[in-house]
Amino acid sequence: MRLDSKYFDRIRTRRKREQEPEQAPPSCQWDGCDKKGVHRAPVGRNAEGQFFLFCFEHVKEYNKGYNYFSGLSDGEIARYQKEAITGHRPTWTVGVNKSAKDSPLQSDMRSGSYRVRDPFGFVNGTKSNGPRFPEQRKLKTLEAKAFDTMGLEASATSSEIKSRYKELVKKHHPDANGGDRGSEERFRAVIQAYQLLKQNGFC
C-alpha cells in the first residue's frame, strides 16, 4: 500500500463540529412576566402554525379566554362548521338524480314538513293503485304439483293454503284412519307439498 497514492487525496473526513452553546428557552410573552416560556398557545384564526410562548400559569390564563371564532357572526360560524365537514374543500352533486337535487335539504326541513313518496303504502299504511307484484307468476313444475296435491288452484291465497293443509292433515293422519297405510302416503305427500309452498313464499 502506497501512502503517496493519488487516492488518499480524495478521501475527506468530517471535521468535528464545535458544540454550539445551548440556547436558553425564551421568556414568557405575557406582559410583565420574565419566567421561561416553554408552553405554546395558538395565535388565532388566520394565523395557523403560529404560537405564543407562555409560562404554565399564563398559558392556562390565555386558554381560558381563547375563542377561535371571536369576531365572527353566527352565520359565518355556521358556514365554517358546514364547510369543516368536507375539510373546507369544494363539493359537487353526485349522479343525475334531479328529484334529489330539487328536494329540500334535510337540515332545512322542519319535522313533518316533507312527505316521503310512498307508492307501496309502507309508511302511511295506504296502498297505491298499481299492483305491488305481478298478478300471477308462472309456476315451476314442483310448485304446480304441490298445488295439485293440495287440491288448490294456483291463485290460492296464503290463508286458503294453510286452512286446506290443516284440513288434509286431520283427514289423512294415521290416528284418524286407524293406521291405514294408503292414507299415510297421502299424509306425507301433503306435508311435503305444504313445505315446498311455504319455502317458495306462497304461504
Short mmCIF file of C-alpha atoms in Angstrom, two decimals, residues 2-3 20 67 76 80 103 105 109 163 165 180 196 202:
data_model
loop_
_atom_site.label_atom_id
_atom_site.label_comp_id
_atom_site.label_asym_id
_atom_site.label_seq_id
_atom_site.Cartn_x
_atom_site.Cartn_y
_atom_site.Cartn_z
CA ARG A 2 1.43 3.34 -1.07
CA LEU A 3 0.85 6.27 1.23
CA GLU A 20 -22.98 25.07 19.94
CA ASN A 67 -62.04 31.75 21.25
CA GLU A 76 -70.20 32.82 9.45
CA TYR A 80 -67.44 27.39 8.76
CA SER A 103 -85.83 18.34 -2.94
CA LEU A 105 -82.15 19.69 2.30
CA MET A 109 -86.78 20.76 6.79
CA SER A 163 -106.61 -23.90 6.04
CA TYR A 165 -103.31 -28.00 4.84
CA ASP A 180 -104.34 -47.19 7.12
CA LEU A 196 -92.46 -26.61 -0.65
CA PHE A 202 -96.81 -18.89 -1.17
#
